[in-house]
Amino acid sequence: MASIINTGISALTAFKRQMETTGHNIANVNTEGYSRQRVQLETRNPQVSPAGYIGSGVEVASIHRAYDDFLAARVRDYTSSYEESSVFYDRALQIDNVFADASASMSDMMQQFFAAVDDVADDPTSIAARSVMISRGNQLAERFNTLDRWLDDMRRQLNQDLEHQVGEINSLAQSLADVNSRIGALNGSAGGIPNDILDERDRLVDQLSHYTSVSTLQQSDGSMNVFIGTGQALVVGGVANSLAVSSNVYDSEKKEIVLQQSGGLTVNVSSQITGGSLGGLLRFGGEVLDDSQAALGRVALGLADYFNGEHQTGMDLDGDLGGLFFGLDTPEVLGRQGNAAASTAAITITDPSQLTTHSYRLDRAGGAWSMTDLTTGAAVALSGAGTAASPLVAAPPADLGFSVVASAVNGDSFLLRPTRNGAEGFRVLVDAERDIAAADPIRSTAASANSGTGTMSPGALTSLVASPTKLATPLTLQFNTAANRFDIYSGNPPAGPAIGNVAYNPATDSGDTLTVSIGGLGDFSFEMTGTPANGDRFVLADNTGGVGDNRNARRLADLQTANLMIGGTATLANTYGALIADVGTSTQQAGNNASVQENLLAQAEAAKAEVSGVNLDEEAADLMRFQQAYQAAAQVINIANSLFDSLLAAVRR
C-alpha cells in the first residue's frame, strides 16, 4: 500500500515542479534575456519482487534552460556589427548633410567669392566692386572657420561619447565578474547553478555586445571568460579588467582606448576595438571626422596659397606690389610627450597640388630621420638633412607637397598634419579696397618704328624674387635676326651692352610663351607671334598709372576653373567635391551595411527565440496538461487511501 502512495506522491511532486516551472516561464515572458526552462523527469529505480521489478514512480532529474550557445553567439556577432554600422552611419550622415548642403557648404561661398573677383576684373577701378570682393572673402573665411569649429565640436562630442561607452563597458565587466564569482561558488553544490543566474550572465554578455564585439570561453567551474575586440581579456573568472579613455601622446584632443589590467599594466587597444557602438565611434573618428577636417583644410590651404601667389604678382591702386590676400596658421606639428625640450619641427608647404589628407609621423633614431604615412602605414623615403638649407622632403620622384625643418635628439618623434588646421586659421588680410592688386606691375609696348609683323601680348609677372621691388628702369627687347633672339638692354632707349637675351625663331616659335627675368622683381612671361624685323624693339616698363589694368584680377578669377589641386587634375571646387564624395560614399556604404546587419540580426534573434523564447500558447497548453497529470496523481493517492481504509475495515471485523 505504501508503494502506491509513494508512487503517487512522487508524481504529485514532479507535476507540481512542472507547473511551477511553467508558471515561472509565463511570469518571465517579457523578461529580457530569459531562457525558457523545462523540467526533465526520469523514472525512479524499480523495486524487486518475486514477480519481477515493480515501478516506483517518477522524480525530477533536472530543470534545464532551452539555450543554444551557437545561436546566442550569432546574435551577439550581428548585434555588434549592426551597432557599429549604425553609429558610424548616424555620425557620418551629419557631416554628409552639412558638407553637401548648398546653404552650408563651401561650394556656394567659393563661387560667390570668385564672382566678386570677376566683378573687379570687369571694373578694376570700382571701389564698390573691390569692397564686395573683400566682404565675400571675409564670408568665405568665416564659412571655413565655422565648418572647422563644427568639426571640432563633433570631436568633443565624440570624446564624451567614448567616455560614456567605456563607463558602460566597465560597469558590465564588473557585473560579469560578480556573476562569475557567484557561479563559481555554486558550482558543485547540491542544487547546481541556477538557470536564472546563467541567464543573468548571458544577458550581461548580450548587453556588452552592443558596445563592442564579444567572444567567450566557458571555464570548468561554470564561469565565463569574456574577451572584447580582437581578443582583449575583459573578464577572467571573478576578475574584471577595465577600459579607460586616454589622450594621444601627440594630441591631447585625440582620445584613445586603453585596457587597464589587474596587474597594473596599461595597453593601448584602440586599434583592436572592433564592432559595437564603441567600434563605430572609433571608426568614425579615424575614417571620416579626421579625414574630413584635413580635406577641408586642404581646400583652404590650396585656395590661399594660389590666390596669394597670384595676388602678390599684381599691382594695387596706389602702384604698389600686391601683398598676401589670405592668411593661414602654420601647418600643424605636434611633438610626442617626452620629447626633448629643445626639439622642434616645422612644415613649409611647397606644392599644394601634391598635398593629401594624410598625417605623418617623423622619427629621429640612430642619428637619422624616418617618416611613416599614418594613413597607409607605409614608410616614406626621405631626402635632405632637415636643416633650413636642406629640408626634409619625400625622395624624388615622390612629392608630398611639403618640406620639414626639424631639430631633435634620438628617440624624439613628431606628428605632422600638413592640412589639418588649414580651415581653422583661414582669414582675409586685405582690409582696404585700394590694396587689391588687380593690375599687373609691368606694361609691355611695341616701339612705333617697328617694321616687322612681330606682336607681343600684354604678358604677366608670373613669379617674384625674395623682397621684390618695382621695375625702376625699363627693359628694351631688341630683335636680332641673325641670332634668332631678343637681346635685352637696360633703358629705353637701350643703354650700354645687352644684359641678357631670350631665344625666338619666328619660323618655329610663333605663338610660344617667352619669359624674361627682371632683376630685383621676378619673371615676366608673354606670348610672341609673327616675324619681327631686325632691330624691332619691345619695351617692358613699370605700369605707372595703370589703374584701369585688370590683367592680374583676370588671372585671379581664372583660378576658379584652373586644375590646381590633386596633382593638377582638379579645381578647388572639384577638390571640395571630392570631400563630399568621399563622405557620401562612406555614409551610403555604412547605411547599406546597417540595413543588412539589421536584417541578419532580426533573423538570428528569431532563430534564438525559437529555442529560448517563451511561447504563451505552448505554456498554457503545458499548464493544462501538467494540471491534469497532477490531478491524476492525486487520484492515485486517493485510491490508495480508499484501499487502505477497506483493509482496515476488514481487519476490524
XYZ file of C-alpha atoms in Angstrom:
653
model
C 0.000 0.000 0.000
C 2.842 2.353 0.863
C 4.385 1.825 -2.569
C 1.212 3.058 -4.273
C 1.152 6.150 -2.073
C 4.862 6.816 -2.627
C 4.379 6.497 -6.375
C 1.505 8.956 -6.248
C 3.481 11.375 -4.088
C 6.431 11.249 -6.478
C 4.084 12.078 -9.333
C 2.477 14.906 -7.384
C 5.900 16.362 -6.611
C 7.114 16.041 -10.207
C 3.985 17.518 -11.765
C 3.999 20.302 -9.191
C 7.557 21.164 -10.253
C 6.423 21.206 -13.875
C 3.560 23.574 -13.121
C 5.854 25.801 -11.042
C 8.385 25.941 -13.866
C 5.676 26.637 -16.424
C 4.365 29.435 -14.234
C 7.917 30.767 -13.959
C 8.148 30.792 -17.756
C 4.848 32.635 -18.080
C 5.857 35.173 -15.438
C 9.089 35.936 -17.328
C 7.652 36.093 -20.824
C 8.735 39.757 -21.079
C 11.960 39.462 -19.095
C 14.960 40.430 -21.234
C 17.428 37.604 -21.666
C 15.206 34.967 -20.028
C 15.532 31.451 -21.433
C 12.586 29.083 -21.308
C 13.013 26.329 -18.682
C 11.885 22.730 -18.801
C 11.651 20.039 -16.108
C 13.421 16.842 -17.082
C 11.765 13.770 -15.496
C 13.085 10.260 -15.102
C 11.696 7.071 -13.585
C 12.752 6.039 -10.108
C 14.695 2.879 -9.601
C 12.221 -0.061 -9.646
C 11.662 -2.331 -6.626
C 12.351 -6.023 -6.901
C 9.587 -8.560 -6.189
C 9.068 -12.298 -6.716
C 7.074 -11.365 -9.793
C 9.763 -9.101 -11.156
C 10.648 -5.402 -10.877
C 7.852 -3.045 -9.955
C 7.963 0.643 -10.893
C 8.241 3.080 -8.010
C 7.239 6.369 -9.659
C 8.995 9.407 -11.075
C 11.475 12.035 -9.942
C 12.835 15.358 -11.216
C 16.169 14.752 -12.889
C 16.910 18.390 -13.662
C 15.470 21.736 -14.599
C 17.317 22.896 -17.665
C 17.029 26.019 -19.793
C 16.466 25.971 -23.521
C 19.647 27.652 -24.717
C 21.859 27.301 -27.791
C 25.400 28.672 -27.498
C 25.820 28.909 -31.263
C 22.618 30.904 -31.766
C 23.493 33.178 -28.841
C 26.965 33.850 -30.246
C 25.478 34.624 -33.654
C 23.063 37.148 -32.162
C 25.972 38.856 -30.368
C 28.046 38.988 -33.544
C 25.243 40.541 -35.562
C 24.404 42.918 -32.718
C 27.992 44.189 -32.662
C 28.110 44.550 -36.447
C 24.778 46.348 -36.586
C 25.628 48.757 -33.757
C 28.980 49.595 -35.346
C 27.465 50.309 -38.774
C 24.512 52.177 -37.289
C 26.614 54.504 -35.119
C 29.108 55.082 -37.934
C 26.242 55.873 -40.325
C 24.487 58.269 -37.947
C 27.663 60.293 -37.325
C 28.876 60.271 -40.923
C 25.409 61.328 -42.109
C 25.690 64.513 -40.054
C 28.875 65.519 -41.882
C 27.455 64.454 -45.234
C 24.315 66.527 -44.710
C 26.266 69.670 -43.808
C 29.015 69.453 -46.418
C 26.593 68.588 -49.231
C 24.063 71.262 -48.245
C 24.337 74.173 -50.667
C 23.392 76.681 -47.972
C 26.107 75.489 -45.585
C 28.880 74.132 -47.803
C 31.936 75.817 -49.273
C 30.973 75.400 -52.937
C 28.485 78.264 -52.967
C 30.752 80.547 -50.929
C 33.728 79.987 -53.261
C 31.502 80.667 -56.243
C 30.277 83.929 -54.720
C 33.824 84.989 -53.894
C 35.137 84.360 -57.391
C 32.074 86.120 -58.829
C 33.162 89.183 -56.835
C 36.700 88.790 -58.219
C 35.167 88.696 -61.712
C 33.367 91.962 -60.984
C 36.679 93.592 -60.040
C 38.221 92.285 -63.245
C 35.351 93.834 -65.202
C 35.744 97.208 -63.461
C 39.145 97.334 -61.702
C 38.773 100.973 -60.587
C 35.416 100.428 -58.852
C 35.761 100.849 -55.105
C 32.322 99.283 -54.662
C 33.348 96.124 -56.531
C 36.533 95.931 -54.516
C 34.584 96.325 -51.268
C 32.281 93.463 -52.254
C 35.322 91.297 -53.037
C 36.743 91.868 -49.551
C 33.333 91.224 -47.993
C 32.923 87.978 -49.930
C 36.424 86.976 -48.898
C 35.548 87.513 -45.240
C 32.360 85.490 -45.665
C 34.378 82.734 -47.296
C 36.845 82.768 -44.398
C 34.028 82.699 -41.847
C 32.493 79.670 -43.582
C 35.823 77.827 -43.468
C 36.213 78.751 -39.798
C 32.626 77.786 -38.943
C 32.858 74.362 -40.552
C 36.174 73.727 -38.864
C 34.772 74.714 -35.463
C 31.753 72.489 -36.074
C 34.063 69.554 -36.766
C 35.925 70.357 -33.547
C 32.589 70.299 -31.714
C 31.859 66.899 -33.212
C 35.231 65.691 -31.953
C 34.459 66.919 -28.442
C 31.105 65.143 -28.586
C 32.874 62.023 -29.825
C 35.255 62.150 -26.884
C 32.369 62.484 -24.438
C 30.621 59.529 -26.059
C 33.792 57.453 -25.773
C 33.915 58.227 -22.058
C 30.277 57.187 -21.653
C 30.685 53.985 -23.654
C 33.784 52.972 -21.712
C 31.953 53.584 -18.429
C 29.099 51.315 -19.535
C 31.515 48.587 -20.597
C 33.353 48.747 -17.278
C 30.073 48.513 -15.372
C 29.055 45.436 -17.357
C 32.509 43.906 -16.886
C 32.304 44.259 -13.109
C 28.798 42.781 -13.088
C 30.034 39.838 -15.137
C 32.919 39.286 -12.744
C 30.484 39.312 -9.803
C 28.206 36.803 -11.534
C 31.201 34.617 -12.318
C 32.120 34.626 -8.640
C 28.602 33.574 -7.671
C 28.593 30.831 -10.301
C 31.969 29.565 -9.150
C 30.753 29.424 -5.545
C 27.639 27.463 -6.537
C 29.444 25.077 -8.824
C 29.327 21.553 -7.389
C 26.648 22.400 -4.826
C 23.643 20.145 -4.357
C 21.329 22.332 -6.373
C 23.907 23.210 -9.025
C 23.964 26.577 -10.753
C 20.530 28.252 -11.006
C 19.369 28.780 -14.554
C 18.384 32.349 -13.748
C 21.986 33.191 -12.817
C 23.173 31.748 -16.116
C 20.563 33.883 -17.875
C 21.808 36.921 -15.965
C 25.364 36.222 -17.080
C 24.374 35.743 -20.727
C 22.190 38.838 -20.633
C 25.188 40.890 -19.479
C 27.284 39.471 -22.310
C 24.479 40.309 -24.751
C 24.410 43.879 -23.466
C 28.169 44.106 -23.808
C 27.881 43.116 -27.487
C 26.055 46.403 -28.126
C 29.261 48.266 -27.274
C 31.942 46.066 -28.826
C 32.468 42.662 -30.365
C 32.486 39.880 -27.767
C 33.791 36.334 -27.557
C 33.525 33.999 -24.567
C 35.212 30.927 -23.144
C 33.427 28.671 -20.668
C 35.520 27.537 -17.694
C 35.344 24.205 -15.858
C 33.770 25.836 -12.798
C 30.912 27.221 -14.888
C 32.247 30.802 -15.007
C 32.863 32.528 -18.320
C 35.901 34.473 -19.529
C 34.938 37.398 -21.730
C 37.084 38.896 -24.497
C 36.369 42.045 -26.498
C 37.601 43.457 -29.800
C 40.175 41.195 -31.379
C 40.728 39.172 -28.207
C 41.492 41.528 -25.325
C 40.641 39.913 -21.987
C 37.990 41.968 -20.212
C 36.765 39.464 -17.620
C 38.730 36.452 -16.389
C 36.785 34.464 -13.837
C 35.890 36.779 -10.983
C 38.378 39.483 -12.030
C 37.375 42.360 -14.302
C 39.897 44.447 -16.190
C 38.770 47.951 -17.085
C 38.931 50.247 -20.080
C 39.844 53.916 -19.888
C 39.933 56.874 -22.248
C 43.414 58.345 -22.585
C 44.857 61.270 -24.542
C 47.062 60.528 -27.515
C 50.778 61.003 -26.808
C 50.913 63.649 -29.562
C 47.475 65.260 -29.480
C 45.608 65.728 -26.199
C 42.345 66.285 -28.103
C 42.537 62.855 -29.711
C 41.250 60.193 -27.340
C 42.259 56.548 -27.342
C 41.102 53.436 -25.515
C 43.469 51.709 -23.099
C 42.992 48.445 -21.208
C 43.987 48.592 -17.554
C 44.844 45.086 -16.436
C 44.677 43.872 -12.861
C 48.471 43.725 -12.590
C 48.767 47.444 -13.299
C 49.759 47.088 -16.973
C 48.074 49.555 -19.342
C 47.807 48.690 -23.033
C 46.552 50.896 -25.866
C 43.836 48.846 -27.587
C 42.211 51.491 -29.814
C 43.183 49.670 -32.987
C 41.958 46.345 -31.549
C 38.476 47.563 -30.587
C 36.057 46.376 -33.248
C 32.309 46.152 -33.512
C 29.602 47.692 -31.379
C 28.908 51.361 -30.830
C 32.413 51.900 -29.421
C 33.973 50.461 -32.574
C 31.648 52.623 -34.683
C 32.707 55.770 -32.834
C 36.395 54.976 -33.242
C 35.922 54.222 -36.941
C 34.009 57.454 -37.463
C 36.734 59.489 -35.780
C 39.553 57.912 -37.760
C 37.907 57.383 -41.144
C 35.525 60.327 -41.529
C 35.995 63.084 -38.965
C 39.795 63.425 -39.145
C 39.887 62.992 -42.929
C 37.056 65.482 -43.467
C 38.800 68.158 -41.423
C 42.073 67.551 -43.253
C 40.290 67.620 -46.629
C 38.553 70.888 -45.757
C 41.898 72.300 -44.676
C 43.459 71.209 -47.973
C 40.893 73.235 -49.921
C 41.502 76.288 -47.743
C 45.256 75.923 -47.966
C 45.233 75.486 -51.754
C 42.947 78.483 -52.259
C 45.056 80.711 -50.013
C 48.387 79.608 -51.483
C 47.473 80.002 -55.142
C 45.460 83.187 -54.626
C 48.239 84.770 -52.571
C 50.852 83.791 -55.136
C 48.911 85.465 -57.922
C 47.897 88.496 -55.859
C 51.492 89.240 -54.925
C 52.469 89.486 -58.606
C 49.903 92.253 -59.141
C 49.775 95.981 -58.502
C 47.213 97.848 -56.378
C 45.564 101.218 -56.979
C 48.471 103.021 -55.311
C 51.027 101.443 -57.644
C 52.429 99.111 -55.008
C 53.011 95.397 -55.434
C 50.247 93.228 -54.013
C 50.580 91.616 -50.604
C 49.097 88.461 -49.119
C 45.324 88.429 -49.565
C 44.611 85.432 -47.293
C 46.307 84.371 -44.076
C 46.820 80.857 -42.708
C 48.067 79.330 -39.497
C 51.362 77.454 -39.515
C 50.791 73.811 -40.580
C 50.262 71.634 -37.527
C 53.218 69.805 -35.973
C 52.787 68.081 -32.598
C 55.684 66.727 -30.575
C 55.297 63.480 -28.655
C 55.147 63.619 -24.886
C 58.668 63.130 -23.588
C 60.447 64.829 -26.480
C 63.493 66.858 -25.529
C 62.525 70.404 -24.581
C 64.606 71.946 -27.354
C 63.321 69.633 -30.103
C 61.367 71.385 -32.839
C 59.892 70.713 -36.263
C 58.138 72.975 -38.757
C 56.308 72.328 -42.031
C 56.546 74.510 -45.139
C 54.024 73.953 -47.928
C 55.934 73.660 -51.190
C 53.271 72.492 -53.642
C 49.581 72.482 -52.665
C 48.732 70.370 -55.711
C 50.596 67.421 -54.176
C 49.017 67.602 -50.744
C 46.865 64.749 -49.482
C 44.717 64.472 -46.366
C 47.191 62.093 -44.724
C 49.019 62.501 -41.430
C 52.643 61.500 -40.936
C 54.968 60.552 -38.087
C 58.523 61.850 -38.165
C 61.020 59.922 -36.015
C 64.622 60.538 -35.059
C 66.641 57.388 -34.343
C 70.246 56.426 -34.799
C 71.119 59.918 -35.941
C 68.762 59.660 -38.931
C 65.227 60.745 -39.800
C 62.407 58.418 -40.878
C 58.806 59.143 -41.796
C 55.684 56.973 -41.784
C 52.412 57.680 -43.548
C 49.905 57.052 -40.743
C 47.002 56.655 -43.178
C 48.584 53.880 -45.233
C 51.185 52.660 -42.741
C 53.863 52.879 -45.451
C 57.348 54.226 -44.877
C 58.155 57.448 -46.740
C 61.633 57.632 -48.244
C 63.249 60.984 -47.389
C 65.969 63.184 -48.780
C 67.563 66.181 -47.123
C 69.133 66.753 -43.734
C 66.238 68.518 -42.027
C 68.028 71.864 -41.920
C 66.823 75.168 -43.349
C 69.357 74.834 -46.147
C 68.444 71.184 -46.769
C 64.911 70.485 -45.538
C 63.408 67.018 -45.398
C 61.264 66.151 -48.422
C 59.975 62.948 -49.931
C 62.710 61.384 -52.017
C 62.151 62.137 -55.733
C 60.197 61.356 -57.781
C 57.692 61.265 -54.883
C 56.368 64.624 -53.694
C 54.221 65.160 -50.599
C 53.802 68.879 -51.239
C 55.651 69.980 -48.107
C 59.087 70.100 -46.547
C 60.168 69.827 -42.923
C 62.891 71.555 -40.946
C 63.495 69.738 -37.691
C 65.950 69.520 -34.833
C 65.724 66.672 -32.323
C 67.610 64.028 -30.391
C 67.385 60.293 -30.901
C 64.073 58.931 -29.687
C 62.086 62.087 -30.416
C 59.028 61.925 -32.609
C 56.591 64.369 -34.226
C 53.088 64.119 -35.638
C 52.803 66.035 -38.923
C 49.363 67.148 -40.105
C 50.020 69.493 -43.057
C 46.382 70.290 -43.877
C 44.505 69.637 -40.610
C 44.297 73.278 -39.451
C 44.075 74.879 -42.894
C 40.439 75.952 -42.465
C 40.880 76.949 -38.829
C 43.284 79.815 -39.496
C 41.952 80.899 -42.898
C 41.382 84.674 -42.876
C 41.442 87.775 -45.087
C 44.445 90.064 -44.613
C 43.426 92.832 -47.037
C 41.042 95.298 -45.427
C 41.449 98.311 -47.716
C 39.861 98.336 -51.166
C 42.838 100.103 -52.758
C 45.163 97.277 -51.660
C 43.593 94.738 -54.024
C 46.207 94.095 -56.719
C 44.047 93.962 -59.847
C 46.666 95.341 -62.273
C 49.963 93.916 -63.484
C 53.076 95.869 -62.435
C 54.688 95.554 -65.895
C 53.492 97.242 -69.078
C 54.673 95.962 -72.450
C 54.685 98.195 -75.538
C 55.967 97.925 -79.083
C 58.191 100.670 -80.499
C 56.400 102.817 -83.077
C 59.276 102.374 -85.519
C 58.938 98.557 -85.693
C 58.616 97.361 -89.275
C 58.113 93.609 -88.805
C 54.943 91.642 -88.002
C 56.034 90.644 -84.515
C 53.425 91.142 -81.802
C 53.892 90.876 -78.037
C 50.939 90.064 -75.758
C 50.356 92.232 -72.650
C 52.041 89.483 -70.618
C 52.112 88.993 -66.879
C 54.503 88.885 -63.962
C 54.475 85.170 -63.090
C 56.904 84.918 -60.161
C 58.679 87.075 -57.633
C 62.130 87.108 -56.131
C 62.590 87.445 -52.383
C 61.916 91.038 -51.256
C 60.890 92.269 -54.729
C 60.992 95.915 -55.789
C 59.266 97.644 -58.668
C 60.991 97.970 -62.038
C 62.756 101.337 -61.915
C 64.450 101.288 -65.309
C 62.640 99.949 -68.392
C 63.995 96.994 -70.313
C 64.218 97.005 -74.084
C 63.973 93.778 -76.066
C 65.615 94.247 -79.489
C 65.278 91.539 -82.127
C 68.468 90.070 -83.605
C 67.531 88.368 -86.876
C 70.909 86.696 -87.387
C 70.814 85.039 -83.948
C 67.018 84.468 -83.795
C 66.751 86.092 -80.376
C 65.772 89.185 -78.496
C 68.711 90.953 -76.900
C 67.783 92.608 -73.616
C 69.062 96.073 -72.778
C 68.610 98.356 -69.799
C 66.753 101.576 -70.505
C 64.560 102.980 -73.231
C 66.258 103.770 -75.494
C 68.807 100.994 -74.851
C 71.894 101.972 -72.937
C 75.120 100.008 -72.723
C 75.700 96.402 -73.763
C 72.987 93.727 -73.668
C 72.348 92.310 -70.205
C 70.695 89.150 -71.461
C 68.701 87.569 -74.243
C 65.775 85.276 -74.949
C 65.639 82.955 -77.965
C 62.875 83.380 -80.557
C 62.785 81.769 -84.013
C 59.824 83.168 -85.943
C 59.664 80.065 -88.081
C 59.157 77.692 -85.178
C 58.370 79.693 -82.043
C 55.496 81.947 -83.129
C 52.740 81.735 -80.529
C 55.053 80.419 -77.832
C 55.332 81.899 -74.350
C 58.662 83.603 -73.648
C 59.951 84.528 -70.203
C 62.258 87.390 -69.243
C 63.865 87.502 -65.786
C 63.657 91.018 -64.391
C 66.348 91.606 -61.777
C 65.017 92.532 -58.356
C 61.444 91.700 -59.344
C 60.827 88.290 -60.921
C 59.878 86.553 -64.152
C 57.686 88.209 -66.779
C 56.024 85.938 -69.343
C 54.390 86.938 -72.608
C 53.314 85.435 -75.897
C 55.200 86.400 -79.051
C 53.748 85.920 -82.521
C 54.779 86.881 -86.039
C 58.148 87.822 -87.508
C 59.871 90.877 -86.078
C 62.262 92.775 -88.344
C 65.890 93.076 -87.351
C 66.170 95.802 -84.713
C 62.479 95.850 -83.840
C 62.017 96.758 -80.175
C 59.579 95.944 -77.395
C 59.732 97.726 -74.041
C 58.916 96.410 -70.568
C 58.294 99.228 -68.100
C 56.653 99.892 -64.764
C 52.892 100.114 -65.173
C 52.724 103.578 -63.618
C 49.188 104.932 -63.624
C 47.769 101.654 -64.876
C 44.764 101.763 -62.541
C 42.441 100.513 -65.267
C 44.578 97.439 -65.925
C 42.718 94.219 -64.997
C 45.257 91.601 -66.043
C 46.010 90.339 -62.535
C 42.338 90.415 -61.495
C 41.516 88.307 -64.536
C 44.184 85.780 -63.593
C 42.844 85.730 -60.017
C 39.366 84.987 -61.351
C 40.740 82.250 -63.620
C 41.988 80.349 -60.554
C 38.396 79.193 -60.037
C 38.491 76.965 -63.113
C 42.177 76.046 -63.130
C 43.217 72.460 -62.315
C 45.424 73.358 -59.376
C 44.828 70.552 -56.886
C 45.233 66.763 -56.555
C 48.244 66.559 -58.814
C 46.947 69.208 -61.192
C 43.811 67.222 -62.024
C 41.133 69.086 -60.052
C 39.869 72.598 -59.483
C 39.321 73.966 -55.996
C 35.601 73.217 -56.341
C 36.387 69.698 -57.569
C 38.637 69.168 -54.551
C 35.810 70.133 -52.227
C 33.539 67.902 -54.297
C 35.941 65.019 -53.691
C 35.494 65.601 -49.954
C 31.709 65.439 -50.346
C 32.000 62.315 -52.492
C 34.274 60.535 -50.018
C 31.999 61.291 -47.062
C 28.900 60.443 -49.087
C 30.331 57.116 -50.207
C 31.320 56.170 -46.664
C 27.900 57.208 -45.388
C 25.995 55.285 -48.031
C 28.082 52.181 -47.518
C 27.587 52.353 -43.750
C 23.847 52.802 -44.223
C 23.668 49.783 -46.515
C 25.727 47.727 -44.072
C 23.476 48.768 -41.203
C 20.381 47.660 -43.135
C 21.923 44.301 -43.988
C 23.141 43.724 -40.430
C 19.744 44.716 -39.034
C 18.052 42.067 -41.184
C 20.604 39.430 -40.238
C 20.212 40.346 -36.574
C 16.416 40.024 -36.793
C 16.786 36.555 -38.314
C 19.313 35.495 -35.683
C 17.092 36.771 -32.869
C 14.112 34.920 -34.332
C 16.130 31.700 -34.518
C 17.253 32.138 -30.921
C 13.693 32.914 -29.798
C 12.513 29.664 -31.389
C 14.778 27.827 -28.986
C 14.869 30.034 -25.892
C 11.804 32.234 -26.095
C 8.594 31.713 -24.118
C 5.512 30.889 -26.188
C 2.418 31.670 -24.127
C 0.149 29.365 -26.136
C 2.539 26.478 -25.649
C 2.955 27.245 -21.968
C -0.822 27.437 -21.447
C -1.264 24.036 -23.088
C 1.526 22.582 -20.948
C -0.017 24.064 -17.843
C -3.330 22.317 -18.554
C -1.524 19.056 -19.315
C 0.509 19.191 -16.116
C -2.609 20.125 -14.126
C -4.418 17.070 -15.433
C -1.411 14.895 -14.602
C -1.301 16.376 -11.118
C -4.987 15.652 -10.615
C -4.472 12.092 -11.834
C -1.586 11.625 -9.378
C -3.819 12.921 -6.598
C -6.427 10.361 -7.632
C -3.818 7.608 -7.276
C -3.241 8.680 -3.678
C -6.988 8.864 -3.109
C -7.461 5.319 -4.380
C -4.562 4.108 -2.258
C -6.214 5.725 0.742
C -9.552 4.010 -0.032
C -7.792 0.657 -0.351
C -6.108 1.217 2.971
C -9.420 2.113 4.630
C -11.047 -1.046 3.200
C -8.173 -3.129 4.517
C -8.525 -1.633 7.979
C -12.267 -2.288 7.961
C -11.754 -5.933 7.032
C -9.236 -6.407 9.835
C -11.634 -4.903 12.403
C -14.265 -7.483 11.588
